[in-house]
PDB file of C-alpha atoms in Angstrom:
ATOM      1  CA  MET E   4     179.972 -45.932 114.404  1.00  0.00           C
ATOM      2  CA  ARG E   5     181.439 -44.162 111.346  1.00  0.00           C
ATOM      3  CA  LYS E   6     179.496 -40.990 112.147  1.00  0.00           C
ATOM      4  CA  ILE E   7     180.639 -41.000 115.774  1.00  0.00           C
ATOM      5  CA  LEU E   8     184.266 -41.529 114.739  1.00  0.00           C
ATOM      6  CA  LEU E   9     184.243 -38.879 112.024  1.00  0.00           C
ATOM      7  CA  GLU E  10     182.158 -36.244 113.742  1.00  0.00           C
ATOM      8  CA  GLY E  11     183.068 -37.108 117.330  1.00  0.00           C
ATOM      9  CA  TYR E  12     179.748 -36.286 118.981  1.00  0.00           C
ATOM     10  CA  SER E  13     181.653 -35.754 122.173  1.00  0.00           C
ATOM     11  CA  LYS E  14     185.290 -36.112 122.958  1.00  0.00           C
ATOM     12  CA  ASN E  15     184.442 -38.821 125.474  1.00  0.00           C
ATOM     13  CA  SER E  16     182.568 -40.986 122.949  1.00  0.00           C
ATOM     14  CA  LEU E  17     185.353 -40.531 120.395  1.00  0.00           C
ATOM     15  CA  ILE E  18     188.110 -41.432 122.815  1.00  0.00           C
ATOM     16  CA  LYS E  19     186.336 -44.579 124.028  1.00  0.00           C
ATOM     17  CA  HIS E  20     186.888 -46.247 120.649  1.00  0.00           C
ATOM     18  CA  PRO E  21     190.499 -47.309 119.904  1.00  0.00           C
ATOM     19  CA  LEU E  22     190.404 -45.521 116.550  1.00  0.00           C
ATOM     20  CA  GLY E  23     189.179 -42.395 118.323  1.00  0.00           C
ATOM     21  CA  PHE E  24     192.630 -41.734 119.737  1.00  0.00           C
ATOM     22  CA  ALA E  25     194.111 -41.828 116.233  1.00  0.00           C
ATOM     23  CA  ILE E  26     191.371 -39.658 114.733  1.00  0.00           C
ATOM     24  CA  GLU E  27     191.734 -37.083 117.473  1.00  0.00           C
ATOM     25  CA  TYR E  28     195.509 -37.108 116.907  1.00  0.00           C
ATOM     26  CA  ILE E  29     194.978 -36.487 113.180  1.00  0.00           C
ATOM     27  CA  LYS E  30     192.579 -33.606 113.857  1.00  0.00           C
ATOM     28  CA  GLU E  31     195.081 -31.983 116.208  1.00  0.00           C
ATOM     29  CA  HIS E  32     198.221 -32.660 114.121  1.00  0.00           C
ATOM     30  CA  TYR E  33     196.987 -32.576 110.487  1.00  0.00           C
ATOM     31  CA  ASN E  34     199.625 -29.947 109.699  1.00  0.00           C
ATOM     32  CA  THR E  35     202.573 -32.127 110.714  1.00  0.00           C
ATOM     33  CA  ARG E  36     204.099 -35.246 109.270  1.00  0.00           C
ATOM     34  CA  ILE E  37     201.958 -38.149 110.528  1.00  0.00           C
ATOM     35  CA  ASN E  38     202.987 -41.737 110.027  1.00  0.00           C
ATOM     36  CA  ILE E  39     200.898 -44.865 110.317  1.00  0.00           C
ATOM     37  CA  LYS E  40     203.087 -46.268 113.117  1.00  0.00           C
ATOM     38  CA  THR E  41     202.261 -43.291 115.331  1.00  0.00           C
ATOM     39  CA  LEU E  42     198.549 -43.648 114.623  1.00  0.00           C
ATOM     40  CA  ALA E  43     198.640 -47.406 115.205  1.00  0.00           C
ATOM     41  CA  ASP E  44     200.383 -46.812 118.521  1.00  0.00           C
ATOM     42  CA  LYS E  45     197.657 -44.307 119.511  1.00  0.00           C
ATOM     43  CA  ALA E  46     195.047 -46.995 118.787  1.00  0.00           C
ATOM     44  CA  CYS E  47     197.126 -49.725 120.505  1.00  0.00           C
ATOM     45  CA  MET E  48     197.193 -51.843 117.353  1.00  0.00           C
ATOM     46  CA  SER E  49     199.744 -53.200 114.931  1.00  0.00           C
ATOM     47  CA  LYS E  50     200.139 -51.160 111.747  1.00  0.00           C
ATOM     48  CA  ALA E  51     198.376 -53.821 109.652  1.00  0.00           C
ATOM     49  CA  THR E  52     195.455 -54.159 112.064  1.00  0.00           C
ATOM     50  CA  PHE E  53     195.128 -50.393 112.416  1.00  0.00           C
ATOM     51  CA  PHE E  54     195.092 -49.852 108.662  1.00  0.00           C
ATOM     52  CA  ARG E  55     192.484 -52.587 108.168  1.00  0.00           C
ATOM     53  CA  GLN E  56     190.289 -51.402 111.068  1.00  0.00           C
ATOM     54  CA  PHE E  57     190.477 -47.779 109.957  1.00  0.00           C
ATOM     55  CA  LYS E  58     189.406 -48.659 106.423  1.00  0.00           C
ATOM     56  CA  ASN E  59     186.636 -50.985 107.660  1.00  0.00           C
ATOM     57  CA  HIS E  60     185.204 -48.462 110.124  1.00  0.00           C
ATOM     58  CA  LEU E  61     185.676 -45.229 108.182  1.00  0.00           C
ATOM     59  CA  GLY E  62     185.559 -46.397 104.582  1.00  0.00           C
ATOM     60  CA  MET E  63     188.857 -44.732 103.691  1.00  0.00           C
ATOM     61  CA  THR E  64     192.536 -45.142 104.400  1.00  0.00           C
ATOM     62  CA  PRO E  65     194.231 -43.113 107.135  1.00  0.00           C
ATOM     63  CA  ILE E  66     196.209 -41.197 104.499  1.00  0.00           C
ATOM     64  CA  THR E  67     193.006 -40.281 102.654  1.00  0.00           C
ATOM     65  CA  TYR E  68     191.506 -39.081 105.936  1.00  0.00           C
ATOM     66  CA  ILE E  69     194.598 -36.969 106.714  1.00  0.00           C
ATOM     67  CA  HIS E  70     194.348 -35.358 103.264  1.00  0.00           C
ATOM     68  CA  SER E  71     190.628 -34.710 103.740  1.00  0.00           C
ATOM     69  CA  GLU E  72     191.292 -32.935 107.045  1.00  0.00           C
ATOM     70  CA  ARG E  73     193.999 -30.850 105.385  1.00  0.00           C
ATOM     71  CA  MET E  74     191.710 -30.015 102.475  1.00  0.00           C
ATOM     72  CA  LYS E  75     188.917 -28.837 104.782  1.00  0.00           C
ATOM     73  CA  GLU E  76     191.347 -26.538 106.549  1.00  0.00           C
ATOM     74  CA  GLY E  77     192.849 -25.427 103.223  1.00  0.00           C
ATOM     75  CA  LYS E  78     189.436 -24.457 101.905  1.00  0.00           C
ATOM     76  CA  LYS E  79     188.792 -22.493 105.081  1.00  0.00           C
ATOM     77  CA  LEU E  80     192.158 -20.702 104.824  1.00  0.00           C
ATOM     78  CA  LEU E  81     191.590 -19.848 101.156  1.00  0.00           C
ATOM     79  CA  THR E  82     188.240 -18.358 102.123  1.00  0.00           C
ATOM     80  CA  MET E  83     189.244 -16.482 105.257  1.00  0.00           C
ATOM     81  CA  THR E  84     192.815 -15.334 104.638  1.00  0.00           C
ATOM     82  CA  THR E  85     194.862 -13.602 101.982  1.00  0.00           C
ATOM     83  CA  GLU E  86     197.829 -15.904 102.514  1.00  0.00           C
ATOM     84  CA  SER E  87     199.457 -17.160  99.335  1.00  0.00           C
ATOM     85  CA  ILE E  88     198.772 -20.699  98.180  1.00  0.00           C
ATOM     86  CA  ALA E  89     202.384 -21.573  98.994  1.00  0.00           C
ATOM     87  CA  GLU E  90     201.987 -20.254 102.552  1.00  0.00           C
ATOM     88  CA  ILE E  91     198.764 -22.202 103.004  1.00  0.00           C
ATOM     89  CA  SER E  92     200.275 -25.402 101.637  1.00  0.00           C
ATOM     90  CA  TYR E  93     203.202 -25.247 104.051  1.00  0.00           C
ATOM     91  CA  ARG E  94     200.902 -24.306 106.912  1.00  0.00           C
ATOM     92  CA  LEU E  95     198.887 -27.470 106.175  1.00  0.00           C
ATOM     93  CA  GLY E  96     201.993 -29.636 106.274  1.00  0.00           C
ATOM     94  CA  TYR E  97     202.528 -30.151 102.545  1.00  0.00           C
ATOM     95  CA  GLY E  98     206.092 -30.090 101.299  1.00  0.00           C
ATOM     96  CA  SER E  99     205.184 -28.261  98.114  1.00  0.00           C
ATOM     97  CA  SER E 100     202.426 -26.015  96.909  1.00  0.00           C
ATOM     98  CA  SER E 101     202.068 -28.013  93.696  1.00  0.00           C
ATOM     99  CA  TYR E 102     201.202 -31.141  95.682  1.00  0.00           C
ATOM    100  CA  PHE E 103     198.670 -29.182  97.739  1.00  0.00           C
ATOM    101  CA  SER E 104     197.179 -27.789  94.527  1.00  0.00           C
ATOM    102  CA  SER E 105     196.882 -31.229  92.930  1.00  0.00           C
ATOM    103  CA  GLN E 106     195.224 -32.647  96.072  1.00  0.00           C
ATOM    104  CA  PHE E 107     192.854 -29.667  96.251  1.00  0.00           C
ATOM    105  CA  GLU E 108     191.874 -30.074  92.607  1.00  0.00           C
ATOM    106  CA  LYS E 109     191.379 -33.807  93.098  1.00  0.00           C
ATOM    107  CA  ASN E 110     189.020 -33.121  96.032  1.00  0.00           C
ATOM    108  CA  TYR E 111     187.151 -30.041  94.824  1.00  0.00           C
ATOM    109  CA  GLY E 112     187.443 -30.074  91.032  1.00  0.00           C
ATOM    110  CA  CYS E 113     189.283 -26.775  90.780  1.00  0.00           C
ATOM    111  CA  SER E 114     192.663 -25.395  91.726  1.00  0.00           C
ATOM    112  CA  PRO E 115     193.085 -23.336  94.912  1.00  0.00           C
ATOM    113  CA  LYS E 116     193.631 -20.271  92.728  1.00  0.00           C
ATOM    114  CA  GLU E 117     190.401 -20.914  90.814  1.00  0.00           C
ATOM    115  CA  TYR E 118     188.544 -21.529  94.082  1.00  0.00           C
ATOM    116  CA  ARG E 119     189.727 -18.241  95.560  1.00  0.00           C
ATOM    117  CA  LYS E 120     188.894 -16.414  92.335  1.00  0.00           C
ATOM    118  CA  SER E 121     185.349 -17.866  92.384  1.00  0.00           C
ATOM    119  CA  LEU E 122     184.912 -16.481  95.921  1.00  0.00           C
ATOM    120  CA  LYS E 123     185.849 -12.997  94.739  1.00  0.00           C
ATOM    121  CA  ASN E 124     183.348 -13.259  91.870  1.00  0.00           C
ATOM    122  CA  MET E 125     180.549 -13.963  94.365  1.00  0.00           C
ATOM    123  CA  ILE E 126     181.070 -10.642  96.153  1.00  0.00           C
TER     124      ILE E 126
END
Protein backbone atom coordinates (compact mmCIF):
# COMPACT_ATOMS: atom_id res chain seq x y z
CA MET A 1 0.00 0.00 0.00
CA ARG A 2 2.86 2.40 0.84
CA LYS A 3 4.31 2.02 -2.66
CA ILE A 4 0.95 2.67 -4.31
CA LEU A 5 0.37 5.76 -2.16
CA LEU A 6 3.85 7.19 -2.67
CA GLU A 7 4.34 6.35 -6.31
CA GLY A 8 0.69 6.42 -7.37
CA TYR A 9 0.79 3.68 -9.99
CA SER A 10 -2.21 5.29 -11.57
CA LYS A 11 -4.20 8.29 -10.56
CA ASN A 12 -7.26 6.07 -10.18
CA SER A 13 -5.58 3.68 -7.72
CA LEU A 14 -4.17 6.61 -5.73
CA ILE A 15 -7.49 8.42 -5.51
CA LYS A 16 -9.37 5.31 -4.36
CA HIS A 17 -7.54 5.39 -1.02
CA PRO A 18 -8.60 8.19 1.37
CA LEU A 19 -4.98 9.24 1.86
CA GLY A 20 -4.59 9.38 -1.92
CA PHE A 21 -6.57 12.60 -2.10
CA ALA A 22 -4.21 14.22 0.42
CA ILE A 23 -1.07 12.91 -1.29
CA GLU A 24 -2.25 14.12 -4.67
CA TYR A 25 -3.03 17.51 -3.11
CA ILE A 26 0.50 17.69 -1.67
CA LYS A 27 2.07 16.78 -5.02
CA GLU A 28 0.07 19.50 -6.77
CA HIS A 29 0.45 22.19 -4.07
CA TYR A 30 3.88 21.49 -2.50
CA ASN A 31 4.89 25.09 -3.21
CA THR A 32 2.08 26.63 -1.16
CA ARG A 33 1.32 26.73 2.52
CA ILE A 34 -0.37 23.40 3.34
CA ASN A 35 -1.96 22.76 6.69
CA ILE A 36 -2.98 19.47 8.24
CA LYS A 37 -6.65 20.51 8.45
CA THR A 38 -6.81 20.89 4.67
CA LEU A 39 -5.18 17.50 4.14
CA ALA A 40 -7.44 15.84 6.71
CA ASP A 41 -10.46 17.33 4.96
CA LYS A 42 -9.22 15.93 1.62
CA ALA A 43 -9.02 12.48 3.23
CA CYS A 44 -12.39 12.93 5.02
CA MET A 45 -10.80 12.35 8.43
CA SER A 46 -10.27 14.25 11.64
CA LYS A 47 -6.83 15.83 12.00
CA ALA A 48 -5.77 13.28 14.63
CA THR A 49 -6.96 10.29 12.59
CA PHE A 50 -5.39 11.66 9.42
CA PHE A 51 -2.04 12.24 11.09
CA ARG A 52 -2.05 8.74 12.61
CA GLN A 53 -3.17 7.04 9.38
CA PHE A 54 -0.63 8.94 7.30
CA LYS A 55 2.21 7.94 9.60
CA ASN A 56 1.02 4.32 9.78
CA HIS A 57 0.64 3.93 6.02
CA LEU A 58 3.58 5.99 4.79
CA GLY A 59 6.04 5.72 7.66
CA MET A 60 6.47 9.49 7.95
CA THR A 61 4.49 12.50 9.06
CA PRO A 62 2.63 14.65 6.53
CA ILE A 63 5.05 17.52 7.18
CA THR A 64 8.04 15.27 6.48
CA TYR A 65 6.39 14.16 3.24
CA ILE A 66 5.72 17.77 2.20
CA HIS A 67 9.39 18.61 2.82
CA SER A 68 10.51 15.56 0.85
CA GLU A 69 8.41 16.61 -2.14
CA ARG A 70 9.85 20.12 -1.92
CA MET A 71 13.39 18.75 -1.67
CA LYS A 72 12.95 16.57 -4.76
CA GLU A 73 11.77 19.58 -6.72
CA GLY A 74 14.53 21.74 -5.22
CA LYS A 75 17.18 19.28 -6.33
CA LYS A 76 15.70 19.27 -9.81
CA LEU A 77 15.64 23.09 -9.95
CA LEU A 78 19.24 23.33 -8.73
CA THR A 79 20.23 20.93 -11.49
CA MET A 80 18.20 22.36 -14.35
CA THR A 81 18.08 26.10 -13.73
CA THR A 82 20.40 28.96 -12.90
CA GLU A 83 17.92 30.51 -10.48
CA SER A 84 19.42 31.71 -7.22
CA ILE A 85 18.95 29.62 -4.09
CA ALA A 86 16.69 32.36 -2.71
CA GLU A 87 14.51 32.25 -5.84
CA ILE A 88 14.28 28.47 -5.65
CA SER A 89 13.42 28.51 -1.95
CA TYR A 90 10.55 30.94 -2.48
CA ARG A 91 9.39 29.03 -5.54
CA LEU A 92 9.18 25.90 -3.36
CA GLY A 93 7.08 27.67 -0.76
CA TYR A 94 9.73 28.29 1.89
CA GLY A 95 9.62 31.60 3.69
CA SER A 96 13.39 31.93 3.79
CA SER A 97 16.33 30.61 1.86
CA SER A 98 18.16 29.71 5.06
CA TYR A 99 15.35 27.34 6.06
CA PHE A 100 15.40 25.77 2.59
CA SER A 101 19.17 25.39 2.85
CA SER A 102 18.98 23.74 6.27
CA GLN A 103 16.28 21.32 5.06
CA PHE A 104 18.29 20.53 1.92
CA GLU A 105 21.42 19.84 3.95
CA LYS A 106 19.44 17.68 6.36
CA ASN A 107 18.12 15.60 3.44
CA TYR A 108 21.16 15.44 1.16
CA GLY A 109 24.17 16.06 3.40
CA CYS A 110 25.31 19.20 1.62
CA SER A 111 24.07 22.73 1.13
CA PRO A 112 22.27 23.71 -2.09
CA LYS A 113 25.31 25.79 -3.03
CA GLU A 114 27.64 22.82 -2.51
CA TYR A 115 25.27 20.57 -4.47
CA ARG A 116 25.20 22.95 -7.43
CA LYS A 117 28.98 23.35 -7.28
CA SER A 118 29.42 19.55 -7.35
CA LEU A 119 27.29 19.43 -10.52
CA LYS A 120 29.59 21.94 -12.22
CA ASN A 121 32.64 19.89 -11.22
CA MET A 122 31.17 16.84 -12.99
CA ILE A 123 31.08 18.62 -16.35
